Short mmCIF file of C-alpha atoms in Angstrom, two decimals:
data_model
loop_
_atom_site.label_atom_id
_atom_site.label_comp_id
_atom_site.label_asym_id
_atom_site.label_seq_id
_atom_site.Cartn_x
_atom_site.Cartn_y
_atom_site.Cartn_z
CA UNK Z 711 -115.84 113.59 48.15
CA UNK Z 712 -117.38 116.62 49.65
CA UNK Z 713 -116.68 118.47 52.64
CA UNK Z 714 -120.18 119.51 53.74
CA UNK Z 715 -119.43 120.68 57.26
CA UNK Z 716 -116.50 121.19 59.47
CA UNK Z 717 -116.70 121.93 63.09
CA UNK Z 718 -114.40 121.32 65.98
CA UNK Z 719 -115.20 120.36 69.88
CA UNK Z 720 -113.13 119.82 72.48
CA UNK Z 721 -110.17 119.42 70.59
CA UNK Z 722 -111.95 117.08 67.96
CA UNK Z 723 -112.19 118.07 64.25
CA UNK Z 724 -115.56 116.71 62.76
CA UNK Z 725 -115.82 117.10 59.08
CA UNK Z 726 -119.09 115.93 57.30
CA UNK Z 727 -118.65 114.31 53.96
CA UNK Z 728 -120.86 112.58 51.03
CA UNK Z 729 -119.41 110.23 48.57
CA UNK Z 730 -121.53 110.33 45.85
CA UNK Z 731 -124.59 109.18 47.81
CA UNK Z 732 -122.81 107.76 50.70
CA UNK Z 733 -123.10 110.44 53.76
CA UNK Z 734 -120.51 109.86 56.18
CA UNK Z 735 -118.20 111.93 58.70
CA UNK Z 736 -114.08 112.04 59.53
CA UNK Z 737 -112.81 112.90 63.19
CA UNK Z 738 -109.57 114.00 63.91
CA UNK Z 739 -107.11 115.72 65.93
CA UNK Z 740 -107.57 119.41 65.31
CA UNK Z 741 -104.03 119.69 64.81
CA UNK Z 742 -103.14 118.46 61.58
CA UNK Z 743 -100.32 115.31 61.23
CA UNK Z 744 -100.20 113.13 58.04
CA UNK Z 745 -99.32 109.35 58.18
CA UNK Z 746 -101.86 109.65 61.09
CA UNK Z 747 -103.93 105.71 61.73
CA UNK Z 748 -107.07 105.71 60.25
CA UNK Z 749 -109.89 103.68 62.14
CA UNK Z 750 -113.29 103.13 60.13
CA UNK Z 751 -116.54 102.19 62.17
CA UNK Z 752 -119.05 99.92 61.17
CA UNK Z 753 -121.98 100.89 63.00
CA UNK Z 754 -124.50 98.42 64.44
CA UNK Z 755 -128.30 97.47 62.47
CA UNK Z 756 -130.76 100.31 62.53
CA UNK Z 757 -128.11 102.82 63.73
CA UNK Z 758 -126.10 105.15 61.90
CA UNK Z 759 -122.46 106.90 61.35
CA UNK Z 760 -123.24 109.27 64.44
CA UNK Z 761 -125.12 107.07 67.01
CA UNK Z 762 -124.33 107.73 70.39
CA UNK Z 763 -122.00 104.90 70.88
CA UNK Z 764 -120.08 105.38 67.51
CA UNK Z 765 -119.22 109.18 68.47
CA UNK Z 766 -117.96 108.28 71.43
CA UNK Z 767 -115.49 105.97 70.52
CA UNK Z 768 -114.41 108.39 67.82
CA UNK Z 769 -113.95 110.61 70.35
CA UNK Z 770 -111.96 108.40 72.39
CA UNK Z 771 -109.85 107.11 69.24
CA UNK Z 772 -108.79 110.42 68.24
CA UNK Z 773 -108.10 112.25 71.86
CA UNK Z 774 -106.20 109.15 73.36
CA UNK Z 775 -104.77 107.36 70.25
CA UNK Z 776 -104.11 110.22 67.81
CA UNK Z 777 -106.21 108.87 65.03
CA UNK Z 778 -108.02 109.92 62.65
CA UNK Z 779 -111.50 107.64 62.34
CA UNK Z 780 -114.43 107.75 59.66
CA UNK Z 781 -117.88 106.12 59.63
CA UNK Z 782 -120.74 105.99 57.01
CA UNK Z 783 -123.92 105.23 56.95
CA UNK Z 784 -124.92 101.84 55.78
CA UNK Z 785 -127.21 101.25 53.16
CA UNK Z 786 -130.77 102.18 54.09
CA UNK Z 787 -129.53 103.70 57.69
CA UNK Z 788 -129.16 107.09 59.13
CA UNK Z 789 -129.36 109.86 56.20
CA UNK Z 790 -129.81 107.24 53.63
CA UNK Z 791 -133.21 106.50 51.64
CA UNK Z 792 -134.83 103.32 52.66
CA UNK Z 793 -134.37 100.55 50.85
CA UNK Z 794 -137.57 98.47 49.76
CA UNK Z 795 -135.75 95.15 49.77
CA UNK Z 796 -134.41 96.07 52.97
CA UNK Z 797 -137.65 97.20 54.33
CA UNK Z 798 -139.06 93.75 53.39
CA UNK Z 799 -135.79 91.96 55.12
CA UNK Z 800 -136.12 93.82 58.14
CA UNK Z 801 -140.11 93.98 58.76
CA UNK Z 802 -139.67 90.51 58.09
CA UNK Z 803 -137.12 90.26 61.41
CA UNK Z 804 -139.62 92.28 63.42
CA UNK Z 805 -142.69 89.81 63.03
CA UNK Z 806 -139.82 87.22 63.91
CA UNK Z 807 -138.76 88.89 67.03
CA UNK Z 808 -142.80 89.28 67.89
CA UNK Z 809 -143.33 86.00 67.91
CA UNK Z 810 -140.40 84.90 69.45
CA UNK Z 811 -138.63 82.85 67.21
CA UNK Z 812 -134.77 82.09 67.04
CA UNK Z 813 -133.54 84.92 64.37
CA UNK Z 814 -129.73 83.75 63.75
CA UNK Z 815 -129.79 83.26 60.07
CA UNK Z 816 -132.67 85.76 58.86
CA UNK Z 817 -130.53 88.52 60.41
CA UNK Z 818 -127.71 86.94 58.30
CA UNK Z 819 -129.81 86.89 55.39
CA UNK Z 820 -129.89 90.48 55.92
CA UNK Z 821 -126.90 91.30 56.51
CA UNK Z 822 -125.35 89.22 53.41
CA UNK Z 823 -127.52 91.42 51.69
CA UNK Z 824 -125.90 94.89 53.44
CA UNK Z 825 -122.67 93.44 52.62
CA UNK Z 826 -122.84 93.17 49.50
CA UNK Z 827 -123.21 97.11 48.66
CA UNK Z 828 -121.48 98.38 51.76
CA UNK Z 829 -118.31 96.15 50.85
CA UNK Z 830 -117.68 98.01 47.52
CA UNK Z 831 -118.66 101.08 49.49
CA UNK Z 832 -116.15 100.77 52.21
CA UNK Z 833 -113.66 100.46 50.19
CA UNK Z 834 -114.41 103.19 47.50
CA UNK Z 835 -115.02 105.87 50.50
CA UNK Z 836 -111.61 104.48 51.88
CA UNK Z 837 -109.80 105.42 48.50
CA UNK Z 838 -111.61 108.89 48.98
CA UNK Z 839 -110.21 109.37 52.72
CA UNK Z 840 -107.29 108.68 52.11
CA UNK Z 841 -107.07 111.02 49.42
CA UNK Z 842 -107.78 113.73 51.49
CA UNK Z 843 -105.83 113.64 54.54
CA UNK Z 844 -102.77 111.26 53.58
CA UNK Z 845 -103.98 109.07 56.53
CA UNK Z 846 -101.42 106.23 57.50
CA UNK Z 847 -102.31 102.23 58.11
CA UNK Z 848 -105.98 101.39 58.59
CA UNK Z 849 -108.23 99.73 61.01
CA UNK Z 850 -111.67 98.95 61.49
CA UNK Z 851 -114.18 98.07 63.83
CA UNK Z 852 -117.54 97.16 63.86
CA UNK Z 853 -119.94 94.95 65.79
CA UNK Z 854 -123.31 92.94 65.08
CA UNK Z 855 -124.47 94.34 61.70
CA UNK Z 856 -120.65 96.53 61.82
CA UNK Z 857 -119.32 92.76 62.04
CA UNK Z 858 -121.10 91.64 59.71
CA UNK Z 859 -120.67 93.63 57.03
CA UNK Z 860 -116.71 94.06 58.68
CA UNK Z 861 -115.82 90.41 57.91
CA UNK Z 862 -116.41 90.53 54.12
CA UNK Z 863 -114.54 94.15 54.02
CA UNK Z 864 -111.90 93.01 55.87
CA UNK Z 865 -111.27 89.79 53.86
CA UNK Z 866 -111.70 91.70 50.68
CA UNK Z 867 -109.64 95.26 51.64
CA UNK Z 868 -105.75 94.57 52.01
CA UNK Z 869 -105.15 97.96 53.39
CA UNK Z 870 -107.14 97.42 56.42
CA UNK Z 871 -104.08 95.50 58.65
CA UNK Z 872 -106.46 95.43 61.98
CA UNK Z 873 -109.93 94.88 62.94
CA UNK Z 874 -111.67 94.56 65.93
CA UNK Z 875 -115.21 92.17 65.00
CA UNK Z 876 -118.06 90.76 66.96
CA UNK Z 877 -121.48 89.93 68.23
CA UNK Z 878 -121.97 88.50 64.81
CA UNK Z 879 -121.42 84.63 63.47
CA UNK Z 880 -122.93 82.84 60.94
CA UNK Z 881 -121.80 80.39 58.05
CA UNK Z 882 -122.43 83.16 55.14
CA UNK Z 883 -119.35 84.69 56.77
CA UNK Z 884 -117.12 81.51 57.48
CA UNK Z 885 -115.71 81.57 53.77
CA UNK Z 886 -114.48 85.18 54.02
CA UNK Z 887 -113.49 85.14 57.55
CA UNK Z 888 -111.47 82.00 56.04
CA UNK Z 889 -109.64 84.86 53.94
CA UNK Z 890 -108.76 87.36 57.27
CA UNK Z 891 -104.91 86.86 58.22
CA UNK Z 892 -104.63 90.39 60.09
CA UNK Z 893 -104.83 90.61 63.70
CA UNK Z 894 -108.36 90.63 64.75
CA UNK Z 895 -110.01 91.18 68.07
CA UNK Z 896 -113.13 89.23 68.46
CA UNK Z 897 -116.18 90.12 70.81
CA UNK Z 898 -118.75 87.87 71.93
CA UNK Z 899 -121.61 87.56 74.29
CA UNK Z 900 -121.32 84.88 76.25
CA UNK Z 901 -125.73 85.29 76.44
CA UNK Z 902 -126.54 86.69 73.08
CA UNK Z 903 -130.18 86.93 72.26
CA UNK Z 904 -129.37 87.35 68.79
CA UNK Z 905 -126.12 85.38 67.83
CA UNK Z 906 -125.75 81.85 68.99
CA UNK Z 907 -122.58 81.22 70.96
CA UNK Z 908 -121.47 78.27 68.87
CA UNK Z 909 -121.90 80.62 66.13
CA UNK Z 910 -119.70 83.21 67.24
CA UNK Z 911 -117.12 80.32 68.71
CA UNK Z 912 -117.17 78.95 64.77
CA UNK Z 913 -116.41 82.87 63.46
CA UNK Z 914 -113.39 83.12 65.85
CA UNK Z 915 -111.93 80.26 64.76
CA UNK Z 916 -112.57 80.63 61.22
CA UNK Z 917 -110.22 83.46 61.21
CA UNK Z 918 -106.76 82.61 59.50
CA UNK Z 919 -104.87 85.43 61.49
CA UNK Z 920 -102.05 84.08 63.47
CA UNK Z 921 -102.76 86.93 65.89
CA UNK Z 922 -106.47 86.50 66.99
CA UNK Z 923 -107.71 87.26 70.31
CA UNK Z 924 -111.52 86.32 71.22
CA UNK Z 925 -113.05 88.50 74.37
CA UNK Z 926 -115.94 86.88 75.84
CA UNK Z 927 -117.94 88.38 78.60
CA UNK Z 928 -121.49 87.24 79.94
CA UNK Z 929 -124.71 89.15 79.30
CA UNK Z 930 -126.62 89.81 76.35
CA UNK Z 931 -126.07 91.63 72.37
CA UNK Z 932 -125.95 95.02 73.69
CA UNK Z 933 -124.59 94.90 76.91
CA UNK Z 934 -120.46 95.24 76.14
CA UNK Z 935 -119.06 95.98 79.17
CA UNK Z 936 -117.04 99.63 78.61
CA UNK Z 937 -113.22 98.00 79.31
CA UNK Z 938 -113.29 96.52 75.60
CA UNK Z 939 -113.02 100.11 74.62
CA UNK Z 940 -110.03 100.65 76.06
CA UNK Z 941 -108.53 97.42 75.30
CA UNK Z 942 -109.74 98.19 71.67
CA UNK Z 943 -108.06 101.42 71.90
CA UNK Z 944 -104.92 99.10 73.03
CA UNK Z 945 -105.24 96.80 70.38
CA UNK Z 946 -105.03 99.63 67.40
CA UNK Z 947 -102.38 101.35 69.13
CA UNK Z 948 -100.11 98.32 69.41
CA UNK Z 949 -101.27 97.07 65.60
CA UNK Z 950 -101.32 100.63 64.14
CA UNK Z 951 -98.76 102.82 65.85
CA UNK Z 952 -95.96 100.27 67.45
CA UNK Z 953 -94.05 98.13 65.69
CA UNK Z 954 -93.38 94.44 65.89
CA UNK Z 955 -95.36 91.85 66.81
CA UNK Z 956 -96.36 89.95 69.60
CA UNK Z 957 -94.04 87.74 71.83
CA UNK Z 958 -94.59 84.67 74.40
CA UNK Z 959 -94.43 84.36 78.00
CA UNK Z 960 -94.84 81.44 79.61
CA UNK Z 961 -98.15 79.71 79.95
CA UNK Z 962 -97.48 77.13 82.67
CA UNK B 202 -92.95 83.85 109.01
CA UNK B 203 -89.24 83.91 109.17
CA UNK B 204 -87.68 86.69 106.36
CA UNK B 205 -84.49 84.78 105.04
CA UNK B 206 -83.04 87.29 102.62
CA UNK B 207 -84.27 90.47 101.74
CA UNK B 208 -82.29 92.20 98.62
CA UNK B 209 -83.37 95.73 96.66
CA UNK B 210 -83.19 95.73 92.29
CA UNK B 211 -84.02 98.38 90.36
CA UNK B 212 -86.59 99.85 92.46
CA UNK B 213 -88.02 96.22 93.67
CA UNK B 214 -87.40 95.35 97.10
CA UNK B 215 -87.22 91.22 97.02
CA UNK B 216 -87.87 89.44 100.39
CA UNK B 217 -87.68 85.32 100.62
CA UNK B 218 -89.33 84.02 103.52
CA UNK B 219 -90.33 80.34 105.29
CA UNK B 220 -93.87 79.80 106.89
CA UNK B 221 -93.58 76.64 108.61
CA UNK B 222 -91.83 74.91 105.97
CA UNK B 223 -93.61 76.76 102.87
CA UNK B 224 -90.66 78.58 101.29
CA UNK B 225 -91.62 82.18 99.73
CA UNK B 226 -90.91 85.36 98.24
CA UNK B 227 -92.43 88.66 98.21
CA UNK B 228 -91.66 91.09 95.93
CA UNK B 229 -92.64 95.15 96.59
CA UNK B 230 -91.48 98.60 95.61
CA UNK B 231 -88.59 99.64 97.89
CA UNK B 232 -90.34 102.52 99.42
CA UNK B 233 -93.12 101.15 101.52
CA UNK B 234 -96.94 102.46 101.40
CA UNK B 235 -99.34 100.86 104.17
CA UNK B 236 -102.60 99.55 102.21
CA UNK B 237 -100.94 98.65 98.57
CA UNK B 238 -102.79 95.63 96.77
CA UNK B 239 -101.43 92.44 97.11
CA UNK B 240 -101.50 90.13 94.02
CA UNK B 241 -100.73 86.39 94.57
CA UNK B 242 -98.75 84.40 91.46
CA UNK B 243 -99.19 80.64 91.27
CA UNK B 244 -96.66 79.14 89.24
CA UNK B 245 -97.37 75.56 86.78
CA UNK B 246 -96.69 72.51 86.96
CA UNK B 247 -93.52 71.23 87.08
CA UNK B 248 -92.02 75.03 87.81
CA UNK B 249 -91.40 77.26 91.11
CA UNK B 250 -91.72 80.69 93.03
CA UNK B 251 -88.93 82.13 91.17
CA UNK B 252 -89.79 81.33 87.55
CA UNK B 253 -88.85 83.41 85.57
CA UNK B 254 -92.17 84.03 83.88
CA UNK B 255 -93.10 84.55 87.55
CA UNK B 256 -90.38 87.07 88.13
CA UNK B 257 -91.05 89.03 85.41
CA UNK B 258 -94.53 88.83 85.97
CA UNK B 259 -93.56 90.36 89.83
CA UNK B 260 -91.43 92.97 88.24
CA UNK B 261 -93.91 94.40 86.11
CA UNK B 262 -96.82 94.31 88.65
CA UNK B 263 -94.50 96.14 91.43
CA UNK B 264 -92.97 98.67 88.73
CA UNK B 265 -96.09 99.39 86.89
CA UNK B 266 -99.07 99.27 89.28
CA UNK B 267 -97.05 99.51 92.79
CA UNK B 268 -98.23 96.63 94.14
CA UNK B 269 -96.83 94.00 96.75
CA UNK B 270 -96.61 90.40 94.62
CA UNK B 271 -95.98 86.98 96.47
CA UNK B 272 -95.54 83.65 95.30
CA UNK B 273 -94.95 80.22 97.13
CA UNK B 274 -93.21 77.23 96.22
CA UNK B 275 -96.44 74.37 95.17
CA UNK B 276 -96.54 70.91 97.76
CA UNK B 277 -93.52 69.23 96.17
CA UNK B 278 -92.38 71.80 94.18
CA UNK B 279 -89.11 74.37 94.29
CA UNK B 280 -86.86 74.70 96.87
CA UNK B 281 -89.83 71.79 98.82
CA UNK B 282 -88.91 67.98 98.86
CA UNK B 283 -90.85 65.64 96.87
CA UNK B 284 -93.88 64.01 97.67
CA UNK B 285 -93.92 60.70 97.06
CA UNK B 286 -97.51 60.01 95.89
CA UNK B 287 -97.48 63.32 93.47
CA UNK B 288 -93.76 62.01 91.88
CA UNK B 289 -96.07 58.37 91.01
CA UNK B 290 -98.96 60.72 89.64
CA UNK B 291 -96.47 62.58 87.64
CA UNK B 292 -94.46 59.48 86.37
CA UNK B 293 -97.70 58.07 85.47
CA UNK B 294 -98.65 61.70 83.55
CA UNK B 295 -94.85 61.17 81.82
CA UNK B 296 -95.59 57.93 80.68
CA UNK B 297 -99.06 58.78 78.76
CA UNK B 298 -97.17 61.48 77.28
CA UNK B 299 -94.49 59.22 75.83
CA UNK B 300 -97.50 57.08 74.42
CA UNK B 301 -99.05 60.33 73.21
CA UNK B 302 -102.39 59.86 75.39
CA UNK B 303 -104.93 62.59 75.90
CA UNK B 304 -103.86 63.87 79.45
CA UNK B 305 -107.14 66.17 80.80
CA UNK B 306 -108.33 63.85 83.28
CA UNK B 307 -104.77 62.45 84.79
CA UNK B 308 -103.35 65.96 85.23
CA UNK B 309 -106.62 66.76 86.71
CA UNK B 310 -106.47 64.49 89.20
CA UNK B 311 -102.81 65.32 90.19
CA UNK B 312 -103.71 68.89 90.70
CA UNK B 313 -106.90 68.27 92.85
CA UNK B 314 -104.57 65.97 95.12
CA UNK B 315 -102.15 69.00 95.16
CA UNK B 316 -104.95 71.72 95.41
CA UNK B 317 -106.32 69.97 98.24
CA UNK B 318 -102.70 70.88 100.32
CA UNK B 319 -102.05 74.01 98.66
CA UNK B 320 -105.29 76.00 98.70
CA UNK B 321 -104.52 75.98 102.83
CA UNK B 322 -101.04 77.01 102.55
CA UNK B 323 -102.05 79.38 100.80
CA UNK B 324 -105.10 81.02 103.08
CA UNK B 325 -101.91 80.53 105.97
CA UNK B 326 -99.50 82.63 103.83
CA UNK B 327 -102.00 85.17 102.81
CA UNK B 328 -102.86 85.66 106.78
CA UNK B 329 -98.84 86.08 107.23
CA UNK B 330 -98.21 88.28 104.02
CA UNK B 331 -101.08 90.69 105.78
CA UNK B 332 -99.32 90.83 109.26
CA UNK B 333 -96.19 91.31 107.80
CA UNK B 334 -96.97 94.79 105.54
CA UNK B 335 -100.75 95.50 106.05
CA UNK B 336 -101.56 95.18 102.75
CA UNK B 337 -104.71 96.23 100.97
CA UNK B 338 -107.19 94.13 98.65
CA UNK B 339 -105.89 91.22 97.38
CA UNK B 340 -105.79 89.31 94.09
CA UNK B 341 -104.68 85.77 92.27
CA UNK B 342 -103.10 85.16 89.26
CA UNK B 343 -102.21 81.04 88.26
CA UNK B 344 -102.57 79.45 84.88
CA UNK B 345 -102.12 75.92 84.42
CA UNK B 346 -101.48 74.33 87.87
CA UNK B 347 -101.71 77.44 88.98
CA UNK B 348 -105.48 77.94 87.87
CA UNK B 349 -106.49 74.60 89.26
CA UNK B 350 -105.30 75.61 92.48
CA UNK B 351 -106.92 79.07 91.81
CA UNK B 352 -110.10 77.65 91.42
CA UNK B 353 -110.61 76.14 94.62
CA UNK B 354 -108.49 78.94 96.46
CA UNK B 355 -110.29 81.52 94.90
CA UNK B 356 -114.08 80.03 95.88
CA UNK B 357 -112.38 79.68 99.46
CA UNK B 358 -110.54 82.78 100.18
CA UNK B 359 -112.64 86.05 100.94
CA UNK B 360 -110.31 87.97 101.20
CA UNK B 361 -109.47 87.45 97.30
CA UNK B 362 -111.45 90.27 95.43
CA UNK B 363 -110.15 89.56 91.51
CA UNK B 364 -108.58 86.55 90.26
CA UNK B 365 -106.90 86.05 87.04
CA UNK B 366 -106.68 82.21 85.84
CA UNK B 367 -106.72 79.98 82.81
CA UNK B 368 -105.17 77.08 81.01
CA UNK B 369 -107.11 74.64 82.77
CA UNK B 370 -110.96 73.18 83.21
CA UNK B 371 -111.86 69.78 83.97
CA UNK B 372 -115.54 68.73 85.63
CA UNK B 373 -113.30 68.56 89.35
CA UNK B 374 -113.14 72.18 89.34
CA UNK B 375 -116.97 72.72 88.30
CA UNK B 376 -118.42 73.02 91.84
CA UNK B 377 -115.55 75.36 93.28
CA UNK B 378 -116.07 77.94 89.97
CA UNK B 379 -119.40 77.64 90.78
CA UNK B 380 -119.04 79.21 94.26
CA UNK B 381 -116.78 82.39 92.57
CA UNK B 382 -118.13 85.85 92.15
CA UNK B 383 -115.40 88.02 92.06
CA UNK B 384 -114.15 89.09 88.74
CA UNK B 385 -112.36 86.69 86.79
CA UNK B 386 -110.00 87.00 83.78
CA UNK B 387 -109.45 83.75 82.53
CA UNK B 388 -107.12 82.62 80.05
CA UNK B 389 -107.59 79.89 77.33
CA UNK B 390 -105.43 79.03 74.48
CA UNK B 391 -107.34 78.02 71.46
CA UNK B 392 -105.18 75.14 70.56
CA UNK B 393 -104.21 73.83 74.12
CA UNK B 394 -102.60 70.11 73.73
CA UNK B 395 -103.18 69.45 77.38
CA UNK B 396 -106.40 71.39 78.28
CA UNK B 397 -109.57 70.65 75.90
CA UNK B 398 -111.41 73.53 74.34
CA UNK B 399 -114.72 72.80 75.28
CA UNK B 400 -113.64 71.97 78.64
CA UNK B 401 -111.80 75.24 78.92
CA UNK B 402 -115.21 76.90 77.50
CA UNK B 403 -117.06 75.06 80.38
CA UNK B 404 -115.13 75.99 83.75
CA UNK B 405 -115.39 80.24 82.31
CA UNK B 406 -119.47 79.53 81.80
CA UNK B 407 -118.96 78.00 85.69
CA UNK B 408 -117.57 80.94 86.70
CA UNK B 409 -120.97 82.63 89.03
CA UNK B 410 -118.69 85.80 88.35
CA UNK B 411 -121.34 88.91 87.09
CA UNK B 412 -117.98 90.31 85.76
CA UNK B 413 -115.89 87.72 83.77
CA UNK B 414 -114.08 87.97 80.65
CA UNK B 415 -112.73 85.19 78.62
CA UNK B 416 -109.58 85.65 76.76
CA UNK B 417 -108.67 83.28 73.58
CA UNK B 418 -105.81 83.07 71.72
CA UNK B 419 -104.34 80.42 69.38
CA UNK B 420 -101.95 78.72 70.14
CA UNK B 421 -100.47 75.88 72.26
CA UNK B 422 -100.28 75.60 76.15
CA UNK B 423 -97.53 77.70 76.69
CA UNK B 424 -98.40 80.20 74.07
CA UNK B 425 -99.80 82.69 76.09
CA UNK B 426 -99.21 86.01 74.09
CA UNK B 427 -97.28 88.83 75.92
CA UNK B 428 -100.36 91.17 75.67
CA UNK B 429 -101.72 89.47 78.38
CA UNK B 430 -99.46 90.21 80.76
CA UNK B 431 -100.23 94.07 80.06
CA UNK B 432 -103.87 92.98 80.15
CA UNK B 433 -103.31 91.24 83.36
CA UNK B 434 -101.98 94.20 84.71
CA UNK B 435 -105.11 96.73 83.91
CA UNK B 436 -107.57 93.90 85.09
CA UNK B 437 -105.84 94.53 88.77
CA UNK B 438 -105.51 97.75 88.67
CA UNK B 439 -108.99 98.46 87.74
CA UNK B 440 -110.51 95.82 90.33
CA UNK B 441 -107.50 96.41 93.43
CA UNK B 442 -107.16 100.02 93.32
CA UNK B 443 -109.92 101.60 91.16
CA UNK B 444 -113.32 101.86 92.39
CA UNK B 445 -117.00 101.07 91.04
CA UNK B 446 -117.89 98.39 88.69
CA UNK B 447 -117.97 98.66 84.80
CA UNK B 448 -120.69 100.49 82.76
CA UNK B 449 -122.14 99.01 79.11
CA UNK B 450 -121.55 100.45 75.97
CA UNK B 451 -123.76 99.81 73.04
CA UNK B 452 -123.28 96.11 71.66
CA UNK B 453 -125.00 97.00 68.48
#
């Protein structure tokens, strides 16, 4: 792993890093503390590891919560070269959304596709990371494509003891979701254009985790309202930093 | 409104009091501030004003987010004699259990005979509870029996800004969710023996709400996790004393 550039904002370290091929970036408290959480991002389809929304919640992760939090850029996104299967996959999607037609499992398609490199990719930049900084336990989050490629990582990754998922459901991912028994925070859009409700209903309760917790608010794929970051922020801080799990209070 | 007792612990002034013959308690910090929210609790089925889920619940909302909490004893419930047409609906809702019968539309119909008395004793208390300590906005919490009274209370009650309810949904409280559009939280446990999925699905798409949020969690009826009650808490906060509605992030 190379450190290509290292600047610091607002009390924010941002370090630039490439993995062989794989550009990515590391935020962090300026002030050095090992052991620290580690949250990785999974950013969304035709974004990349420093989209608008993605630095923001870095941001927010490592002023509020103390953690340190990485992102990448997916295969064929952001600084990466294009990929001509890809291409094909998503040009493919576009004439699709032109003409109007439902797009639940071509996006899948897709994505299964994604998944399959950014898994092993994940997982080898995670080995890097926490080489470098002696991070502590590990998180991720990532919606639509981020969830996507998030359930397979997650299922696949035992250091990764938290993840927040959503706006993403289809049957490629019911096996591995099958495989999740870490607590998992589930977002879905109660009038996605893109992911059928039942779908997403079917992802949540695929999960195996005894802790899940599904957060379902109306409107459409893009428009999460801005509370789930703070109750994201919450949910790693209770799963990453504090101890012990959850108790019952009475429901009736 | 008569005040019957009136006692101080640890910070929380507790004050019972008797509208008529509705028995109550109010629960606020000790030092008094004109204009503090007002959240009301509705207790389940079967349980009372002074819960102790309900107490705690009080506690926490005084302590935490200073606000004034009331609850009332239910139509035949508590410290209130028994009414002899809901003890033959709820001998008839113990028997089915003994046989093991599904329960959704009998426990319905108890609650919209109970609803039907308490959603007015309620509107009477709240126009007490206002006179006696000039509160500010106003909220709901009830799950269970508690939401099915919510329902129709909520759709009644203008003066109810934010409502948090859950562990029920039948097609008898359709047309009342319907006619809500303040923000709702609203509970539903994934694996709720007495409340239906689908049917709990179908009273949160009801909701005319442009700001709800479903929460899911596995589990049983009384299962609720305790990380509700701290979400509980923000949701009132940010709707009773903050201002302005909530911005998007990016979904994708």
């Amino acid at each position: 792993m190379r450190i290509t550039s290292q600047t610091t904002s607002d009390g924010v370290s941002e370090r630039l890093f490439a993995l062989d091929d794989i550009p990515g970036v590391i935020w962090s408290p300026s002030e050095g503390t090992a052991g620290r959480p580690l949250v990785l991002l999974g950013h969304g389809g035709g974004q990349h590891k420093k989209a608008e929304g993605l630095v923001a919640r870095a941001h927010r992760y490592v002023k509020d919560c103390g953690f340190a939090v990485a992102a990448i850029d997916a295969p064929g996104h952001g600084d990466r070269p294009k990929v001509e299967r890809h291409e094909r996959l998503v040009a493919d999607i576009r004439q699709r959304v032109a003409r109007g037609e439902a797009l639940g499992s071509h996006i899948a398609r897709y994505n299964v596709v994604l998944a399959e490199q950014a898994v092993p990719e994940w997982r080898a930049t995670l080995d890097a990371l926490r080489e470098l900084d002696h991070v502590g336990p590990v998180g991720y989050w990532g919606a639509s494509m981020g969830g996507a490629i998030g359930v397979p990582l997650v299922a696949a990754e035992p250091r990764i003891t938290a993840a927040v998922l959503g706006l993403t459901g289809h049957e490629s991912l019911t096996e591995a979701a099958r495989g999740i028994t870490v607590p998992v925070e589930f977002l879905l859009q109660w009038d996605d254009e893109m992911v059928p409700r039942e779908a997403g209903l079917a992802l949540f309760d695929a999960f195996a985790s005894p802790e899940k917790t599904l957060h379902a608010n109306p409107g459409r794929h893009a428009g999460v309202p801005a509370f789930e970051l703070d109750s994201s922020a919450r949910f790693f801080t209770r799963h990453l930093l504090e101890a012990g799990g959850p108790a019952e209070v009475e429901g009736s």
